mmCIF file of C-alpha atoms and ligand atoms in Angstrom:
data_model
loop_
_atom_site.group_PDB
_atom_site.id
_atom_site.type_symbol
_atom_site.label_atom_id
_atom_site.label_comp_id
_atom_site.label_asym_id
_atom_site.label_seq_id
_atom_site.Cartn_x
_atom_site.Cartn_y
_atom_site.Cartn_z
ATOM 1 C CA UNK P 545 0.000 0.000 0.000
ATOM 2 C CA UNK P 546 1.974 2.790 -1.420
ATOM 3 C CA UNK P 547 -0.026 5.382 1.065
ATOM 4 C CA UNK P 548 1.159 3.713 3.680
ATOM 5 C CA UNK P 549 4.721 2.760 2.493
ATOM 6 C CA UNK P 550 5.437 6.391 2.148
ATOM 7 C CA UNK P 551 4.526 7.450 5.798
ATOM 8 C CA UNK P 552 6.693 4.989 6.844
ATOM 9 C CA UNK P 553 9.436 6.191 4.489
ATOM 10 C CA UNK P 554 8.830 9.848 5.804
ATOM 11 C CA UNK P 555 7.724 9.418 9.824
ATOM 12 C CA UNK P 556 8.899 5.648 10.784
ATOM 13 C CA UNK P 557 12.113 5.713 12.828
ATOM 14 C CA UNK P 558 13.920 2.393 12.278
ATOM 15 C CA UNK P 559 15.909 2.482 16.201
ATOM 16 C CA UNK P 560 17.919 -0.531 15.174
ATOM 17 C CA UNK P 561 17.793 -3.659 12.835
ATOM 18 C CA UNK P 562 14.718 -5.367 14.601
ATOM 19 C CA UNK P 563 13.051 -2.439 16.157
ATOM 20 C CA UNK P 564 10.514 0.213 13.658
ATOM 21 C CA UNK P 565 9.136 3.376 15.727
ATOM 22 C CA UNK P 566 5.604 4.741 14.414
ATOM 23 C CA UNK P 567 4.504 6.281 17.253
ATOM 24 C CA UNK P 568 4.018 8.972 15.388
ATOM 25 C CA UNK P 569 1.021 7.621 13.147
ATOM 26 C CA UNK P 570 0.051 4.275 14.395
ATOM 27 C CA UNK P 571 1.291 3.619 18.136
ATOM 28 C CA UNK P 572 0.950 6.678 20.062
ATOM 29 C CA UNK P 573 -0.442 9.261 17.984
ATOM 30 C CA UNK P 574 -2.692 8.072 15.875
ATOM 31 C CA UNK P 575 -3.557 9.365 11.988
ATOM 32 C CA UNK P 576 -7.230 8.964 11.686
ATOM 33 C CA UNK P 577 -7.116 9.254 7.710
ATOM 34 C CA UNK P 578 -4.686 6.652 6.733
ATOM 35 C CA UNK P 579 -6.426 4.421 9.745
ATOM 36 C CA UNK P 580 -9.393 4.696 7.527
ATOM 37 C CA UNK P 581 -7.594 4.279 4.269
ATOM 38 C CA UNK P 582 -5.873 1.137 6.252
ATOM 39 C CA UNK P 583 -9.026 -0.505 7.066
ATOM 40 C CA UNK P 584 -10.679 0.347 3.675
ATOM 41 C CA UNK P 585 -7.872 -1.516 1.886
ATOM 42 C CA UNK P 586 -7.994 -4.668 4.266
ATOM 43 C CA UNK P 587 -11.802 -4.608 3.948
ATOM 44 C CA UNK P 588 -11.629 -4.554 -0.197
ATOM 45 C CA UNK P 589 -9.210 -7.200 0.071
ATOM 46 C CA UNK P 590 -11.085 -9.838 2.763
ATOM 47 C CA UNK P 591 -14.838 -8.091 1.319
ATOM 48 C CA UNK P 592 -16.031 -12.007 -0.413
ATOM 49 C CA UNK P 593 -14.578 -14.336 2.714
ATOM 50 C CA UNK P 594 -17.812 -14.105 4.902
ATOM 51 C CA UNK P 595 -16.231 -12.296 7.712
ATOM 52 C CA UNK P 596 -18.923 -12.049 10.917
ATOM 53 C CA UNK P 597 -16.153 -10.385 12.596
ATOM 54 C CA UNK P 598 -12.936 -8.203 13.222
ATOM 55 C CA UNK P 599 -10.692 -9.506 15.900
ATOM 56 C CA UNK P 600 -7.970 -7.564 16.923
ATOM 57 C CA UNK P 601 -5.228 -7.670 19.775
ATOM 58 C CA UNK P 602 -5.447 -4.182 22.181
ATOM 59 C CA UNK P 603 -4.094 -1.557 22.036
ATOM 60 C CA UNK P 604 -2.491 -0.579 18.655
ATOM 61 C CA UNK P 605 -4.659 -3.508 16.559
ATOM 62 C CA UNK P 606 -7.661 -1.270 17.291
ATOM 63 C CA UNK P 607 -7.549 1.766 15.303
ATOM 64 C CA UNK P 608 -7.066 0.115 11.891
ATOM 65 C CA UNK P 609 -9.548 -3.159 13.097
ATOM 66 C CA UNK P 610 -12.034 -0.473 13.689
ATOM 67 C CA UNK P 611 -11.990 1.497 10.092
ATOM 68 C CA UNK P 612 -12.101 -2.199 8.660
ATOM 69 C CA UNK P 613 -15.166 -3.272 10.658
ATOM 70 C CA UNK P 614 -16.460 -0.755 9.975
ATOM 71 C CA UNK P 615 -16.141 -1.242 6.331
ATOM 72 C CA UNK P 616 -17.274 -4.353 6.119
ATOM 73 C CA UNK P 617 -20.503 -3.508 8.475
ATOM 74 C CA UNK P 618 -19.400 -6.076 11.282
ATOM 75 C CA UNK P 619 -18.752 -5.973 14.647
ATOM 76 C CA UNK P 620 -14.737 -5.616 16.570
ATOM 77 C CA UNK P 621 -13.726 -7.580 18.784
ATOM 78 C CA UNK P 622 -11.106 -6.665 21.330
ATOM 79 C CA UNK P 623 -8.465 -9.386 22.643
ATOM 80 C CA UNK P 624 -7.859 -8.029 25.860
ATOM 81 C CA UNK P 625 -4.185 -8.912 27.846
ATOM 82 C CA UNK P 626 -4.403 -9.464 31.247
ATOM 83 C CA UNK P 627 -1.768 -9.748 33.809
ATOM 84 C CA UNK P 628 -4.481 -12.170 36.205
ATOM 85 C CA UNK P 629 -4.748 -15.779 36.124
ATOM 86 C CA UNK P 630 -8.094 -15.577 37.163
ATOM 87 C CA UNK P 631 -9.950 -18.805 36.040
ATOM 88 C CA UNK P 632 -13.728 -17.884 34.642
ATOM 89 C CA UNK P 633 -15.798 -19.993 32.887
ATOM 90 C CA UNK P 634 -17.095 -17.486 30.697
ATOM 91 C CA UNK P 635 -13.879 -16.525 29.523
ATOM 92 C CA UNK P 636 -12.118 -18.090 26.602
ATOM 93 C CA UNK P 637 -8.283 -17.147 27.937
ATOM 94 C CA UNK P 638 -4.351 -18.183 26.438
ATOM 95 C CA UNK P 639 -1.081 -17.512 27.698
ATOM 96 C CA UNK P 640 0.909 -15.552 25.222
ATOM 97 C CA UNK P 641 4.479 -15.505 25.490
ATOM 98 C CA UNK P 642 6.762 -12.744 23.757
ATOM 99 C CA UNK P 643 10.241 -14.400 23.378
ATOM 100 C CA UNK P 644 11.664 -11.023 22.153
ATOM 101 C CA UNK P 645 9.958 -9.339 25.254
ATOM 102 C CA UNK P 646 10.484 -12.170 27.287
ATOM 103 C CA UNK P 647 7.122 -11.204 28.938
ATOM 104 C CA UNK P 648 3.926 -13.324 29.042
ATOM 105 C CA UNK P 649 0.546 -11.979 29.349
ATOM 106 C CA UNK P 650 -2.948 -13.435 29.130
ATOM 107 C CA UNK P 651 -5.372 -12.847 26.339
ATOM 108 C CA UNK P 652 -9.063 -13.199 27.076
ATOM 109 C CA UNK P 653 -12.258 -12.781 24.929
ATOM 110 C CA UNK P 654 -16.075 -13.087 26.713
ATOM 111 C CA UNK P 655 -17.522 -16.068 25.293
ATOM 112 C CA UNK P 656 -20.840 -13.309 24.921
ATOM 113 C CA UNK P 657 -18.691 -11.889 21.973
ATOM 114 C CA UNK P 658 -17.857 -15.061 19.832
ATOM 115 C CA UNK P 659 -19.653 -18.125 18.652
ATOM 116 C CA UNK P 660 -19.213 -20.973 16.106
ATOM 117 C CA UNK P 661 -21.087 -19.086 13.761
ATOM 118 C CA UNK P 662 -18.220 -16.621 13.369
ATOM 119 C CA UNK P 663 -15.995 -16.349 11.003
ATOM 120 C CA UNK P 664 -13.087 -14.108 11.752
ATOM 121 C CA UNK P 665 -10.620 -11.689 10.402
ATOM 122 C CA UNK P 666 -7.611 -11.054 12.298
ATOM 123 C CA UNK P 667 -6.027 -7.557 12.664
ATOM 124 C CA UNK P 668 -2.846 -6.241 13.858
ATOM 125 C CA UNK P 669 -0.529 -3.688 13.647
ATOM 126 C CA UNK P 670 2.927 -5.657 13.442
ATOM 127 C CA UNK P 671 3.875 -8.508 12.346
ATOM 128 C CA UNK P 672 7.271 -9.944 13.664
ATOM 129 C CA UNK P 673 7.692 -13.506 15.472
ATOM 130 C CA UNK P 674 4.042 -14.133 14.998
ATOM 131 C CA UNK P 675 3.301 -15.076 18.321
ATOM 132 C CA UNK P 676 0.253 -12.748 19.011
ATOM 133 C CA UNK P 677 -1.205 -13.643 15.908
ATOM 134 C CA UNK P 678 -0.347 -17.279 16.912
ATOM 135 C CA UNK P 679 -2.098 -16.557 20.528
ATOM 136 C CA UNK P 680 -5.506 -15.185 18.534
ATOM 137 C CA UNK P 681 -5.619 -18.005 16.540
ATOM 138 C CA UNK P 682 -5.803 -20.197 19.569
ATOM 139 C CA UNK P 683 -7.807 -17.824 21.602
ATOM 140 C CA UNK P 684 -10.592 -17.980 18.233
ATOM 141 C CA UNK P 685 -10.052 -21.261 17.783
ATOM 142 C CA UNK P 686 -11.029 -22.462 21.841
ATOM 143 C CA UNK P 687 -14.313 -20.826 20.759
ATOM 144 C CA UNK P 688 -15.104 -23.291 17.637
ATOM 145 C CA UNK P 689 -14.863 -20.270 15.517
ATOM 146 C CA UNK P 690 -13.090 -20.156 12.153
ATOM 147 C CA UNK P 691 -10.628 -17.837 10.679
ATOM 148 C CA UNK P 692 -11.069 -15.801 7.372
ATOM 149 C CA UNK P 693 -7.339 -14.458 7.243
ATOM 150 C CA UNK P 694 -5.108 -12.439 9.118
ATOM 151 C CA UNK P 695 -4.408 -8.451 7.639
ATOM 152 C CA UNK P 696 -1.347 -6.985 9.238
ATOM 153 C CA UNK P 697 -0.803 -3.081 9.012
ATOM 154 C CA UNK P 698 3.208 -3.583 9.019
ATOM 155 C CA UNK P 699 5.117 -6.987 8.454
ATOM 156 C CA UNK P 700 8.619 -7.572 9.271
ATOM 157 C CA UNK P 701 9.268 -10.145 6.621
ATOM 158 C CA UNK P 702 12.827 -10.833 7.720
ATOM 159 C CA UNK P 703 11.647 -12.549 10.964
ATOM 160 C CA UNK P 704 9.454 -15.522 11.109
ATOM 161 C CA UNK P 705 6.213 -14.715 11.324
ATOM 162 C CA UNK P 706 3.915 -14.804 8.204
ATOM 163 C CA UNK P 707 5.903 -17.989 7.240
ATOM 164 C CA UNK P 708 4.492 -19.537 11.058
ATOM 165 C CA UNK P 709 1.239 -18.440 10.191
ATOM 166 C CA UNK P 710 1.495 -19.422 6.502
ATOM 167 C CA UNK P 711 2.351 -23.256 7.230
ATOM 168 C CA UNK P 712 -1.312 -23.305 9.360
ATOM 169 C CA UNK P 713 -3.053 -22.568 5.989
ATOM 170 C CA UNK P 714 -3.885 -19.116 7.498
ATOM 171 C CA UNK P 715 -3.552 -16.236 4.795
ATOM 172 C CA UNK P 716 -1.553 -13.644 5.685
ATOM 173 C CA UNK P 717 -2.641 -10.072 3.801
ATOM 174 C CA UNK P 718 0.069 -7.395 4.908
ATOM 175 C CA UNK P 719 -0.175 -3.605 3.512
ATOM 176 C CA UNK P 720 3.487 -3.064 4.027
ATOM 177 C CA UNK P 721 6.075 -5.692 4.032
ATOM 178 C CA UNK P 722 9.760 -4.678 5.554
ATOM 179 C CA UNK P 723 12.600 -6.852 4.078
ATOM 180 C CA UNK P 724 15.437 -4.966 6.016
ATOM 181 C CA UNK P 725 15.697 -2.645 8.685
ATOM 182 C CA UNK P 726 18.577 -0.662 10.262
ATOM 183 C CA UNK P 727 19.514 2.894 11.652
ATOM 184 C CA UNK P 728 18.630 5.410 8.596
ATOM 185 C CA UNK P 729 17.325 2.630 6.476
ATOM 186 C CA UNK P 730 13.709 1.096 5.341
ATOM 187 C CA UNK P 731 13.871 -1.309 2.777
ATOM 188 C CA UNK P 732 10.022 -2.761 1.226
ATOM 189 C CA UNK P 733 9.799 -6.513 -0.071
ATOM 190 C CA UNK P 734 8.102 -4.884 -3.454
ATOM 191 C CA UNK P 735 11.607 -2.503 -4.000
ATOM 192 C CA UNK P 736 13.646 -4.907 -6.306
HETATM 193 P P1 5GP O 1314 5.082 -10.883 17.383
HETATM 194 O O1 5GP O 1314 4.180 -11.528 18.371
HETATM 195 O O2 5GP O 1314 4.667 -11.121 15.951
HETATM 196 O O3 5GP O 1314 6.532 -11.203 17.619
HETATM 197 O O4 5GP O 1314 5.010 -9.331 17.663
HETATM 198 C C1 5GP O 1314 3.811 -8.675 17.452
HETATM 199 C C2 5GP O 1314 3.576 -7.561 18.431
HETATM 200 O O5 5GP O 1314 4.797 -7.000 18.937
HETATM 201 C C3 5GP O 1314 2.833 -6.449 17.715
HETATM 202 O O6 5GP O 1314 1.473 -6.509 18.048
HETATM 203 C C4 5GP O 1314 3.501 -5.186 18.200
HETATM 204 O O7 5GP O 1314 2.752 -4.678 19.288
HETATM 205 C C5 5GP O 1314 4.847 -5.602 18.717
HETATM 206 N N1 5GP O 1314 5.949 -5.348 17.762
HETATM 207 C C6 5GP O 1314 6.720 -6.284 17.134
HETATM 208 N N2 5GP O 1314 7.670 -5.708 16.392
HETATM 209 C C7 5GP O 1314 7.504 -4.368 16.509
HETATM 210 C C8 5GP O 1314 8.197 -3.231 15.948
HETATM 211 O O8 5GP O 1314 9.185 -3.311 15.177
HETATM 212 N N3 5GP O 1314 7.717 -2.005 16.311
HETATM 213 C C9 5GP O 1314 6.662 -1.856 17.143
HETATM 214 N N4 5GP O 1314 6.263 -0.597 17.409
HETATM 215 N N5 5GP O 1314 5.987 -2.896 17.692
HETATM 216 C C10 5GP O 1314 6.409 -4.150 17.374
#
Protein backbone atom coordinates (compact mmCIF):
# COMPACT_ATOMS: atom_id res chain seq x y z
CA UNK A 1 0.00 0.00 0.00
CA UNK A 2 1.97 2.79 -1.42
CA UNK A 3 -0.03 5.38 1.06
CA UNK A 4 1.16 3.71 3.68
CA UNK A 5 4.72 2.76 2.49
CA UNK A 6 5.44 6.39 2.15
CA UNK A 7 4.53 7.45 5.80
CA UNK A 8 6.69 4.99 6.84
CA UNK A 9 9.44 6.19 4.49
CA UNK A 10 8.83 9.85 5.80
CA UNK A 11 7.72 9.42 9.82
CA UNK A 12 8.90 5.65 10.78
CA UNK A 13 12.11 5.71 12.83
CA UNK A 14 13.92 2.39 12.28
CA UNK A 15 15.91 2.48 16.20
CA UNK A 16 17.92 -0.53 15.17
CA UNK A 17 17.79 -3.66 12.83
CA UNK A 18 14.72 -5.37 14.60
CA UNK A 19 13.05 -2.44 16.16
CA UNK A 20 10.51 0.21 13.66
CA UNK A 21 9.14 3.38 15.73
CA UNK A 22 5.60 4.74 14.41
CA UNK A 23 4.50 6.28 17.25
CA UNK A 24 4.02 8.97 15.39
CA UNK A 25 1.02 7.62 13.15
CA UNK A 26 0.05 4.28 14.39
CA UNK A 27 1.29 3.62 18.14
CA UNK A 28 0.95 6.68 20.06
CA UNK A 29 -0.44 9.26 17.98
CA UNK A 30 -2.69 8.07 15.87
CA UNK A 31 -3.56 9.36 11.99
CA UNK A 32 -7.23 8.96 11.69
CA UNK A 33 -7.12 9.25 7.71
CA UNK A 34 -4.69 6.65 6.73
CA UNK A 35 -6.43 4.42 9.75
CA UNK A 36 -9.39 4.70 7.53
CA UNK A 37 -7.59 4.28 4.27
CA UNK A 38 -5.87 1.14 6.25
CA UNK A 39 -9.03 -0.51 7.07
CA UNK A 40 -10.68 0.35 3.68
CA UNK A 41 -7.87 -1.52 1.89
CA UNK A 42 -7.99 -4.67 4.27
CA UNK A 43 -11.80 -4.61 3.95
CA UNK A 44 -11.63 -4.55 -0.20
CA UNK A 45 -9.21 -7.20 0.07
CA UNK A 46 -11.08 -9.84 2.76
CA UNK A 47 -14.84 -8.09 1.32
CA UNK A 48 -16.03 -12.01 -0.41
CA UNK A 49 -14.58 -14.34 2.71
CA UNK A 50 -17.81 -14.10 4.90
CA UNK A 51 -16.23 -12.30 7.71
CA UNK A 52 -18.92 -12.05 10.92
CA UNK A 53 -16.15 -10.38 12.60
CA UNK A 54 -12.94 -8.20 13.22
CA UNK A 55 -10.69 -9.51 15.90
CA UNK A 56 -7.97 -7.56 16.92
CA UNK A 57 -5.23 -7.67 19.78
CA UNK A 58 -5.45 -4.18 22.18
CA UNK A 59 -4.09 -1.56 22.04
CA UNK A 60 -2.49 -0.58 18.65
CA UNK A 61 -4.66 -3.51 16.56
CA UNK A 62 -7.66 -1.27 17.29
CA UNK A 63 -7.55 1.77 15.30
CA UNK A 64 -7.07 0.12 11.89
CA UNK A 65 -9.55 -3.16 13.10
CA UNK A 66 -12.03 -0.47 13.69
CA UNK A 67 -11.99 1.50 10.09
CA UNK A 68 -12.10 -2.20 8.66
CA UNK A 69 -15.17 -3.27 10.66
CA UNK A 70 -16.46 -0.76 9.98
CA UNK A 71 -16.14 -1.24 6.33
CA UNK A 72 -17.27 -4.35 6.12
CA UNK A 73 -20.50 -3.51 8.48
CA UNK A 74 -19.40 -6.08 11.28
CA UNK A 75 -18.75 -5.97 14.65
CA UNK A 76 -14.74 -5.62 16.57
CA UNK A 77 -13.73 -7.58 18.78
CA UNK A 78 -11.11 -6.66 21.33
CA UNK A 79 -8.47 -9.39 22.64
CA UNK A 80 -7.86 -8.03 25.86
CA UNK A 81 -4.18 -8.91 27.85
CA UNK A 82 -4.40 -9.46 31.25
CA UNK A 83 -1.77 -9.75 33.81
CA UNK A 84 -4.48 -12.17 36.21
CA UNK A 85 -4.75 -15.78 36.12
CA UNK A 86 -8.09 -15.58 37.16
CA UNK A 87 -9.95 -18.81 36.04
CA UNK A 88 -13.73 -17.88 34.64
CA UNK A 89 -15.80 -19.99 32.89
CA UNK A 90 -17.10 -17.49 30.70
CA UNK A 91 -13.88 -16.53 29.52
CA UNK A 92 -12.12 -18.09 26.60
CA UNK A 93 -8.28 -17.15 27.94
CA UNK A 94 -4.35 -18.18 26.44
CA UNK A 95 -1.08 -17.51 27.70
CA UNK A 96 0.91 -15.55 25.22
CA UNK A 97 4.48 -15.51 25.49
CA UNK A 98 6.76 -12.74 23.76
CA UNK A 99 10.24 -14.40 23.38
CA UNK A 100 11.66 -11.02 22.15
CA UNK A 101 9.96 -9.34 25.25
CA UNK A 102 10.48 -12.17 27.29
CA UNK A 103 7.12 -11.20 28.94
CA UNK A 104 3.93 -13.32 29.04
CA UNK A 105 0.55 -11.98 29.35
CA UNK A 106 -2.95 -13.44 29.13
CA UNK A 107 -5.37 -12.85 26.34
CA UNK A 108 -9.06 -13.20 27.08
CA UNK A 109 -12.26 -12.78 24.93
CA UNK A 110 -16.07 -13.09 26.71
CA UNK A 111 -17.52 -16.07 25.29
CA UNK A 112 -20.84 -13.31 24.92
CA UNK A 113 -18.69 -11.89 21.97
CA UNK A 114 -17.86 -15.06 19.83
CA UNK A 115 -19.65 -18.13 18.65
CA UNK A 116 -19.21 -20.97 16.11
CA UNK A 117 -21.09 -19.09 13.76
CA UNK A 118 -18.22 -16.62 13.37
CA UNK A 119 -16.00 -16.35 11.00
CA UNK A 120 -13.09 -14.11 11.75
CA UNK A 121 -10.62 -11.69 10.40
CA UNK A 122 -7.61 -11.05 12.30
CA UNK A 123 -6.03 -7.56 12.66
CA UNK A 124 -2.85 -6.24 13.86
CA UNK A 125 -0.53 -3.69 13.65
CA UNK A 126 2.93 -5.66 13.44
CA UNK A 127 3.88 -8.51 12.35
CA UNK A 128 7.27 -9.94 13.66
CA UNK A 129 7.69 -13.51 15.47
CA UNK A 130 4.04 -14.13 15.00
CA UNK A 131 3.30 -15.08 18.32
CA UNK A 132 0.25 -12.75 19.01
CA UNK A 133 -1.20 -13.64 15.91
CA UNK A 134 -0.35 -17.28 16.91
CA UNK A 135 -2.10 -16.56 20.53
CA UNK A 136 -5.51 -15.19 18.53
CA UNK A 137 -5.62 -18.00 16.54
CA UNK A 138 -5.80 -20.20 19.57
CA UNK A 139 -7.81 -17.82 21.60
CA UNK A 140 -10.59 -17.98 18.23
CA UNK A 141 -10.05 -21.26 17.78
CA UNK A 142 -11.03 -22.46 21.84
CA UNK A 143 -14.31 -20.83 20.76
CA UNK A 144 -15.10 -23.29 17.64
CA UNK A 145 -14.86 -20.27 15.52
CA UNK A 146 -13.09 -20.16 12.15
CA UNK A 147 -10.63 -17.84 10.68
CA UNK A 148 -11.07 -15.80 7.37
CA UNK A 149 -7.34 -14.46 7.24
CA UNK A 150 -5.11 -12.44 9.12
CA UNK A 151 -4.41 -8.45 7.64
CA UNK A 152 -1.35 -6.99 9.24
CA UNK A 153 -0.80 -3.08 9.01
CA UNK A 154 3.21 -3.58 9.02
CA UNK A 155 5.12 -6.99 8.45
CA UNK A 156 8.62 -7.57 9.27
CA UNK A 157 9.27 -10.14 6.62
CA UNK A 158 12.83 -10.83 7.72
CA UNK A 159 11.65 -12.55 10.96
CA UNK A 160 9.45 -15.52 11.11
CA UNK A 161 6.21 -14.72 11.32
CA UNK A 162 3.91 -14.80 8.20
CA UNK A 163 5.90 -17.99 7.24
CA UNK A 164 4.49 -19.54 11.06
CA UNK A 165 1.24 -18.44 10.19
CA UNK A 166 1.49 -19.42 6.50
CA UNK A 167 2.35 -23.26 7.23
CA UNK A 168 -1.31 -23.30 9.36
CA UNK A 169 -3.05 -22.57 5.99
CA UNK A 170 -3.89 -19.12 7.50
CA UNK A 171 -3.55 -16.24 4.79
CA UNK A 172 -1.55 -13.64 5.69
CA UNK A 173 -2.64 -10.07 3.80
CA UNK A 174 0.07 -7.40 4.91
CA UNK A 175 -0.18 -3.61 3.51
CA UNK A 176 3.49 -3.06 4.03
CA UNK A 177 6.07 -5.69 4.03
CA UNK A 178 9.76 -4.68 5.55
CA UNK A 179 12.60 -6.85 4.08
CA UNK A 180 15.44 -4.97 6.02
CA UNK A 181 15.70 -2.65 8.68
CA UNK A 182 18.58 -0.66 10.26
CA UNK A 183 19.51 2.89 11.65
CA UNK A 184 18.63 5.41 8.60
CA UNK A 185 17.33 2.63 6.48
CA UNK A 186 13.71 1.10 5.34
CA UNK A 187 13.87 -1.31 2.78
CA UNK A 188 10.02 -2.76 1.23
CA UNK A 189 9.80 -6.51 -0.07
CA UNK A 190 8.10 -4.88 -3.45
CA UNK A 191 11.61 -2.50 -4.00
CA UNK A 192 13.65 -4.91 -6.31
P1 LIG B 1 5.08 -10.88 17.38
O1 LIG B 1 4.18 -11.53 18.37
O2 LIG B 1 4.67 -11.12 15.95
O3 LIG B 1 6.53 -11.20 17.62
O4 LIG B 1 5.01 -9.33 17.66
C1 LIG B 1 3.81 -8.67 17.45
C2 LIG B 1 3.58 -7.56 18.43
O5 LIG B 1 4.80 -7.00 18.94
C3 LIG B 1 2.83 -6.45 17.71
O6 LIG B 1 1.47 -6.51 18.05
C4 LIG B 1 3.50 -5.19 18.20
O7 LIG B 1 2.75 -4.68 19.29
C5 LIG B 1 4.85 -5.60 18.72
N1 LIG B 1 5.95 -5.35 17.76
C6 LIG B 1 6.72 -6.28 17.13
N2 LIG B 1 7.67 -5.71 16.39
C7 LIG B 1 7.50 -4.37 16.51
C8 LIG B 1 8.20 -3.23 15.95
O8 LIG B 1 9.18 -3.31 15.18
N3 LIG B 1 7.72 -2.00 16.31
C9 LIG B 1 6.66 -1.86 17.14
N4 LIG B 1 6.26 -0.60 17.41
N5 LIG B 1 5.99 -2.90 17.69
C10 LIG B 1 6.41 -4.15 17.37
Amino acid sequence: MKLLEDKIRTDGVAVNENILKVDSFINHQVDPSLMLAIGEEFAAHFKNHGITKVATIESSGIAPALTCAMTLGVPMIILKKQPSKTLNSDLYQTIVTSYTKGTSYELTLSSKYISSDDHVLIIDDFLANGEAATGALRLIRKAHATIAGIGIVIEKSFQPGREKLISQGIEVFSLARIKKLDVGTIEFMDEE
